[in-house]
XYZ file of C-alpha atoms in Angstrom:
506
model
C 16.427 121.371 123.447
C 16.395 122.202 127.159
C 13.039 122.831 128.746
C 11.767 125.437 131.131
C 8.391 125.717 132.782
C 6.729 129.117 132.785
C 3.640 129.727 134.874
C 1.426 132.203 133.077
C -0.759 134.127 135.470
C -3.860 136.139 134.678
C -3.090 139.748 135.510
C -6.401 140.777 136.992
C -5.055 143.610 139.133
C -2.795 145.705 136.905
C -4.003 149.200 136.170
C -5.699 149.628 132.824
C -3.978 151.605 130.078
C -5.336 155.067 129.432
C -7.407 155.403 126.267
C -7.405 158.891 124.811
C -9.835 158.128 121.986
C -12.055 155.525 123.588
C -12.169 156.689 127.205
C -12.487 153.825 129.662
C -14.271 151.099 127.711
C -13.042 150.743 124.131
C -15.061 148.731 121.637
C -13.135 146.734 119.049
C -14.499 144.641 116.186
C -12.612 141.686 114.712
C -13.822 140.419 111.339
C -12.997 136.730 110.953
C -12.528 133.960 113.525
C -9.772 131.883 111.963
C -6.377 131.647 113.606
C -5.693 135.281 112.665
C -8.931 136.640 114.097
C -8.977 134.455 117.207
C -5.374 135.247 118.125
C -6.074 138.937 117.421
C -8.894 138.790 119.990
C -6.542 137.054 122.431
C -3.772 139.644 122.030
C -6.284 142.504 122.158
C -7.394 141.237 125.566
C -3.751 141.181 126.669
C -3.108 144.693 125.423
C -6.383 146.385 126.395
C -7.308 144.652 129.628
C -10.607 143.392 130.956
C -12.532 146.609 130.312
C -12.399 146.346 126.513
C -15.395 145.031 124.571
C -14.273 142.702 121.781
C -16.807 141.560 119.180
C -15.829 138.879 116.664
C -17.868 138.493 113.466
C -17.751 135.241 111.497
C -19.649 134.396 108.307
C -19.550 130.650 109.021
C -21.479 128.861 111.801
C -18.286 128.004 113.705
C -14.883 129.470 114.511
C -11.715 128.318 112.787
C -11.717 129.802 109.282
C -9.362 127.716 107.163
C -8.846 125.363 110.100
C -11.515 122.729 109.645
C -11.875 119.094 110.579
C -14.450 116.385 110.073
C -15.185 113.218 112.029
C -15.476 109.701 110.635
C -15.814 106.584 112.815
C -14.839 108.561 115.938
C -11.612 109.842 114.375
C -10.938 113.525 113.629
C -9.282 114.455 110.332
C -7.858 117.838 109.357
C -9.315 119.175 106.107
C -7.696 122.619 106.328
C -4.420 123.765 107.912
C -3.037 120.418 109.038
C 0.404 120.549 110.621
C 2.321 122.884 112.921
C 6.089 123.192 113.327
C 7.297 122.858 116.928
C 9.583 125.857 116.388
C 6.518 128.039 115.765
C 6.585 129.523 119.234
C 3.195 131.189 119.271
C 1.212 128.233 117.910
C 3.109 125.710 120.013
C 2.803 127.663 123.256
C -0.809 128.683 122.674
C -1.835 125.075 122.012
C -0.155 123.943 125.223
C -1.541 126.787 127.300
C -5.052 125.980 126.103
C -4.692 122.391 127.370
C -4.763 120.834 123.890
C -2.965 117.607 122.974
C -0.143 117.611 120.422
C 0.262 114.471 118.319
C 2.636 113.604 115.488
C 1.300 113.457 111.915
C 2.547 110.765 109.501
C 6.246 111.246 108.727
C 8.051 111.101 105.406
C 11.695 110.016 105.087
C 14.067 111.522 102.537
C 17.514 110.492 101.274
C 19.800 112.901 99.479
C 23.508 113.617 99.455
C 25.473 116.851 99.970
C 22.711 118.924 98.395
C 20.666 118.251 101.544
C 23.486 119.741 103.637
C 23.491 122.908 101.536
C 19.715 123.151 101.697
C 19.729 122.794 105.480
C 22.283 125.560 105.783
C 20.218 127.844 103.534
C 17.031 127.177 105.532
C 18.834 127.694 108.853
C 20.106 131.104 107.743
C 16.570 132.278 106.898
C 15.121 130.706 110.072
C 17.593 132.509 112.333
C 16.420 135.804 110.869
C 12.746 134.854 111.166
C 13.107 133.951 114.849
C 14.112 137.503 115.733
C 10.461 138.505 115.238
C 9.503 137.260 118.704
C 11.997 139.402 120.612
C 11.044 142.426 118.506
C 7.353 142.005 119.284
C 8.095 141.546 122.981
C 9.814 144.943 122.829
C 6.687 146.483 121.250
C 7.927 146.643 117.642
C 5.125 147.168 115.129
C 5.054 147.373 111.350
C 2.634 149.287 109.144
C 3.441 147.230 106.029
C 4.898 143.763 105.395
C 7.941 145.436 103.805
C 8.778 147.099 107.130
C 8.905 143.729 108.884
C 10.866 141.835 106.236
C 13.358 144.706 105.888
C 13.793 144.944 109.657
C 14.798 141.271 109.996
C 16.767 141.023 106.753
C 14.369 138.855 104.731
C 13.130 141.374 102.169
C 15.326 140.059 99.345
C 13.838 136.581 99.794
C 10.415 137.903 98.800
C 11.717 139.193 95.477
C 13.035 135.925 93.993
C 11.728 132.405 93.444
C 12.781 129.528 95.673
C 14.340 127.900 92.588
C 16.487 130.957 91.871
C 17.461 131.319 95.528
C 18.625 127.699 95.729
C 20.548 128.136 92.488
C 22.388 131.114 93.993
C 23.114 129.145 97.189
C 24.073 125.766 95.702
C 25.167 126.709 92.182
C 23.016 124.176 90.357
C 19.498 122.834 90.049
C 19.631 119.584 92.006
C 17.563 116.415 92.240
C 16.639 117.528 95.743
C 15.155 120.751 94.384
C 13.131 118.937 91.724
C 11.903 116.305 94.155
C 11.874 117.302 97.836
C 11.483 121.074 97.508
C 8.919 120.792 94.742
C 6.971 118.115 96.639
C 6.897 120.129 99.872
C 5.657 123.225 98.058
C 2.901 121.223 96.355
C 1.838 119.741 99.707
C 1.966 123.005 101.649
C 0.805 125.533 99.072
C -0.297 123.480 96.027
C 2.191 125.660 94.129
C 5.420 125.018 92.219
C 9.002 126.170 92.712
C 8.134 129.548 91.237
C 6.783 130.756 94.592
C 8.893 133.281 96.513
C 11.976 132.079 98.384
C 10.741 133.162 101.827
C 7.570 131.076 101.582
C 9.526 128.159 100.133
C 12.189 128.158 102.857
C 9.644 128.432 105.661
C 8.018 125.281 104.241
C 11.323 123.464 104.816
C 12.068 124.469 108.420
C 11.915 120.919 109.786
C 15.150 120.184 107.939
C 17.056 122.133 110.605
C 15.477 120.593 113.684
C 12.173 120.398 115.452
C 9.127 118.287 114.792
C 5.717 118.620 113.236
C 2.533 118.181 115.219
C -1.199 118.575 114.960
C -3.850 118.984 117.636
C -5.587 115.760 118.626
C -8.826 117.604 119.349
C -8.602 119.392 115.971
C -6.498 122.405 115.016
C -9.606 124.607 114.978
C -9.833 124.096 118.739
C -6.875 126.480 119.116
C -8.961 129.262 117.575
C -12.035 128.347 119.611
C -10.111 128.254 122.897
C -8.413 131.580 122.176
C -11.784 133.234 121.645
C -12.976 131.814 124.949
C -9.958 133.058 126.891
C -10.330 136.454 125.210
C -13.907 136.712 126.446
C -14.943 137.870 122.993
C -18.597 138.231 122.048
C -19.092 135.892 119.102
C -21.420 136.665 116.196
C -21.650 133.638 113.896
C -23.263 133.509 110.446
C -22.899 137.273 110.093
C -21.241 138.551 106.927
C -19.755 142.019 107.301
C -20.198 143.862 103.998
C -19.115 147.392 104.909
C -17.062 149.576 107.246
C -17.893 153.287 107.412
C -16.519 156.132 109.508
C -18.927 158.109 111.723
C -19.163 161.687 112.964
C -18.058 160.480 116.420
C -14.672 159.198 115.144
C -15.841 155.611 115.308
C -16.463 152.959 112.645
C -19.834 151.462 111.821
C -19.967 147.836 110.674
C -22.659 146.917 108.162
C -24.251 143.672 107.072
C -26.115 144.777 103.981
C -28.244 147.692 105.158
C -28.179 146.569 108.805
C -25.888 148.298 111.286
C -23.960 145.870 113.480
C -22.652 148.537 115.850
C -20.040 151.257 116.151
C -16.450 150.607 117.203
C -13.321 152.510 118.173
C -11.082 150.213 116.118
C -11.571 147.442 113.563
C -9.270 144.495 112.853
C -9.875 142.660 109.578
C -8.708 139.053 109.809
C -10.027 137.739 106.512
C -8.531 138.077 103.006
C -9.872 141.283 101.472
C -9.679 139.623 98.052
C -12.414 137.228 99.199
C -14.293 139.108 101.931
C -16.234 141.576 99.761
C -16.050 144.426 102.306
C -16.741 147.964 101.050
C -15.163 150.945 102.853
C -16.541 154.449 103.259
C -13.990 156.444 105.241
C -14.550 160.211 105.192
C -11.594 162.280 104.074
C -9.406 159.246 103.347
C -8.082 157.881 100.095
C -8.815 154.215 99.619
C -5.677 152.051 99.525
C -5.189 149.998 96.364
C -7.410 146.926 96.517
C -5.347 143.750 97.074
C -4.938 141.958 93.762
C -3.312 138.718 94.887
C -5.063 135.740 93.277
C -5.662 132.773 95.557
C -4.648 129.178 94.894
C -7.638 126.860 94.672
C -7.092 123.632 96.588
C -9.381 120.622 96.857
C -9.112 118.457 99.977
C -10.734 115.062 99.378
C -10.886 112.222 101.895
C -11.403 108.764 100.424
C -11.880 105.347 101.966
C -10.328 102.536 99.948
C -7.064 100.741 99.109
C -4.476 102.235 96.781
C -3.675 100.036 93.787
C 0.019 99.273 93.403
C -0.505 98.945 89.632
C -1.253 102.656 89.307
C 2.185 103.517 90.686
C 4.024 100.598 89.042
C 4.979 99.223 92.463
C 6.077 95.600 92.310
C 3.649 93.139 93.862
C 4.569 92.236 97.436
C 6.554 95.395 98.134
C 3.546 97.258 99.541
C 2.340 100.762 98.960
C 3.961 103.726 100.721
C 1.865 105.690 103.201
C 2.551 108.993 101.457
C 2.718 109.849 97.761
C 4.199 113.249 96.898
C 4.402 114.794 93.461
C 7.831 115.730 92.107
C 8.577 118.102 89.240
C 8.581 115.175 86.822
C 5.014 114.303 87.835
C 3.391 117.646 87.088
C 0.908 116.030 84.719
C -0.886 114.293 87.581
C -4.141 115.823 88.790
C -3.384 115.234 92.473
C -0.656 117.033 94.453
C -0.313 114.515 97.276
C -1.871 111.427 98.800
C -1.456 110.581 102.489
C -2.729 107.627 104.503
C -4.313 109.025 107.660
C -5.596 105.811 109.213
C -5.763 102.086 108.486
C -9.195 100.661 109.338
C -9.900 97.231 110.781
C -11.007 95.752 107.456
C -7.775 96.810 105.756
C -9.181 99.884 104.023
C -7.371 103.165 104.481
C -8.605 106.705 105.012
C -6.604 108.806 102.540
C -6.339 112.556 102.189
C -5.794 113.792 98.633
C -4.800 117.342 97.736
C -5.437 118.567 94.218
C -5.877 121.751 92.221
C -9.015 120.456 90.533
C -11.851 118.140 91.604
C -10.889 114.474 91.401
C -12.970 112.782 88.723
C -14.381 109.279 89.004
C -12.015 107.852 86.408
C -8.946 108.937 88.367
C -10.281 107.571 91.665
C -11.162 104.281 89.937
C -7.575 104.106 88.713
C -6.140 104.875 92.141
C -8.402 102.635 94.220
C -10.158 100.287 91.819
C -13.474 100.691 90.027
C -16.247 101.061 92.595
C -13.868 100.134 95.446
C -13.694 103.553 97.050
C -15.968 106.035 98.807
C -15.611 109.797 99.214
C -15.932 110.696 102.895
C -15.432 114.453 102.712
C -14.602 117.113 100.129
C -13.851 120.810 100.539
C -12.862 123.364 97.930
C -10.645 126.034 99.450
C -9.315 129.363 98.324
C -6.454 128.220 100.470
C -3.514 130.595 100.029
C -2.492 133.595 97.979
C -0.350 132.689 94.996
C 3.038 133.417 96.489
C 5.055 134.351 93.427
C 7.948 136.784 93.948
C 6.929 140.399 94.263
C 8.376 143.593 95.551
C 7.272 143.536 99.178
C 6.017 147.122 98.829
C 3.287 145.686 96.587
C 1.779 143.860 99.563
C -1.253 145.578 101.118
C -0.637 147.776 104.190
C -1.530 146.742 107.734
C -2.835 150.245 108.512
C -5.383 150.471 105.731
C -6.025 154.207 106.142
C -3.431 156.599 107.520
C -4.752 158.294 110.629
C -7.485 155.697 111.170
C -7.928 152.674 113.402
C -8.567 150.021 110.744
C -5.933 147.276 110.708
C -5.523 144.446 108.195
C -4.209 141.268 109.839
C -3.942 139.309 106.588
C -1.637 141.837 104.898
C 1.363 139.682 105.831
C -0.179 136.647 104.132
C 0.528 138.149 100.708
C 4.166 137.083 101.118
C 3.984 134.045 103.416
C 0.844 132.101 104.322
C 1.100 130.015 107.486
C -0.677 129.743 110.824
C 2.310 131.167 112.721
C 2.633 134.099 110.333
C -1.023 135.003 110.912
C -0.524 134.896 114.693
C 2.512 137.183 114.340
C 0.377 139.505 112.208
C -2.442 139.353 114.769
C -0.149 140.401 117.606
C 1.151 143.260 115.478
C -2.403 144.440 114.755
C -3.288 144.273 118.465
C -0.219 146.359 119.339
C -1.121 148.906 116.662
C -4.720 149.027 117.897
C -3.584 149.762 121.456
C -1.281 152.533 120.214
C -4.167 154.000 118.227
C -6.587 153.863 121.156
C -4.056 155.241 123.663
C -3.141 158.258 121.537
C -4.868 161.371 122.794
C -5.684 164.651 121.073
C -2.273 166.055 122.013
C -0.487 163.177 120.290
C 0.871 161.595 123.488
C 3.213 158.679 123.064
C 0.997 155.591 122.952
C 3.802 153.328 124.149
C 3.742 154.998 127.561
C 0.403 153.349 128.273
C 1.743 149.815 127.855
C 1.019 147.517 130.799
C 3.825 145.391 132.189
C 3.218 141.759 131.251
C 5.052 139.803 133.914
C 5.555 136.062 134.127
C 6.737 133.745 136.855
C 9.464 131.529 135.473
C 11.171 128.540 137.009
C 13.683 126.598 134.974
C 13.771 122.848 135.251
C 17.132 122.716 133.531
C 18.872 125.893 134.577
C 19.335 126.776 130.908
C 17.722 128.943 128.324
C 14.571 127.775 126.611
C 15.405 129.615 123.416
C 16.444 127.825 120.252
C 18.439 129.079 117.302
C 21.003 131.833 117.319
C 18.355 134.400 116.382
C 15.929 133.447 119.142
C 16.183 136.787 120.860
C 15.998 135.455 124.429
C 12.828 134.591 126.286
C 9.826 133.142 124.579
C 6.986 135.698 124.297
C 4.868 135.989 127.431
C 1.324 134.743 126.943
C -0.305 136.248 129.998
C -3.966 135.295 130.109
C -6.411 138.140 130.652
C -9.830 137.044 131.833
C -12.786 139.032 130.610
C -15.547 139.995 133.042
C -18.030 137.154 133.740
C -21.520 137.245 132.373
C -20.509 137.907 128.798
C -22.221 136.528 125.759
C -22.852 137.537 122.211
C -25.952 139.149 120.830
C -26.428 135.982 118.786
C -26.563 133.707 121.814
C -23.053 132.269 121.482
C -21.486 131.316 124.811
C -18.228 132.786 126.064
C -15.969 130.181 127.663
C -13.754 131.652 130.364
C -10.088 130.710 130.606
C -8.326 129.490 133.732
C -6.424 132.063 135.785
C -3.216 130.078 135.915
C -1.944 128.103 132.942
C 1.195 125.977 132.864
C 3.136 126.257 129.620
C 6.055 123.993 128.788
C 8.466 125.867 126.558
């Protein structure tokens, strides 16, 4: 792919948008500081300018949500969301613009015949449609429900069938590739089988049509932390929001138990409502149906030891592979995948094991030898919604209450759960929030208040930096808005300011 260099400049001088509801200094609350919440804060700063007050509430003591790493012997290991596709334009560009280092994760090689060709073609068709999202968002397109987005870009039918059924319709048979590669990738990515919806399944396979995978050397959670710094958000850690209530002044009060956390002109919820336990009290509004999407439990376990070849019936002397993935024929196994993350000086390996249940001692003795292993880290996650086919209209709305400024970032996750999808959803919520805040009592067109987000671009190749026939032209501008200095949260958390000029390689 050809490269272009785009200098992203902080627009400190453009005139602020007019806010009909919030006057000159809108206050916005973001609940959750994972990649959805942090990128929502970032895009809110872009859309609302330096005068907006952005408060981010997080129940945990650090930002990152389901992005989490731990350190062992000076090495950082990803225990949550682990890998990023280079074609994910928001995640890739944001990581670069924040000065973070991209490194390659361990690779897996596959060998299949013509069925791989047909699978690549099927994935490419879906990817071309998905890539049109970026151009649409650059033009200000917003969606009030996931169904509006998937219908707009021609992917709605993919949500309504399983990946197995979709591949059957495309290839005409159930192939070895489907039972092995597709099944294994879905177990690794979602800990789910080939009965998940076709859109989620195909997005898991995007590297088949080009591009690479990467992770962040400093830890993927650093993307979220850096975004919050650039956004100049006030951070409130170890605060669990339990309620959102409307007020007589057309604002929204956030509650932690009986304690008021403040009143806001708009609220963005960037945490799964199925897990967050937030109660709503919105005068004159009918509560939307509570999301009923069960979440897939995933256990991430890091073990130090040496895999026994006998467990896998590998002939002596041939050596153990670095990655073990579960195929459809291996569904009886407790683990979903095993990956060697690092080989230590004494010959031991640091392995990451995914499973649906805790790994018992007997299994680990079988894998590594009795008493010859040590657990370094374990985390139980409610990692992803169960992504079975559903009518996309069954997904929760983004605008939770018609005529109100409460926006649900994670609504899109009911159909596809991925870091890039949450960033797309976050930008959509920020656009909707600006439209809501800019609307005045006379119902003026909110889009008229949109600031112009200009970039300076100089091409090192003279060609386009887009990829894929559905790329929609230029990569989204990521103009950095610096918040006023002297910020800081009520809980004492520091606000790290972003640089005015950031070089992004696209």
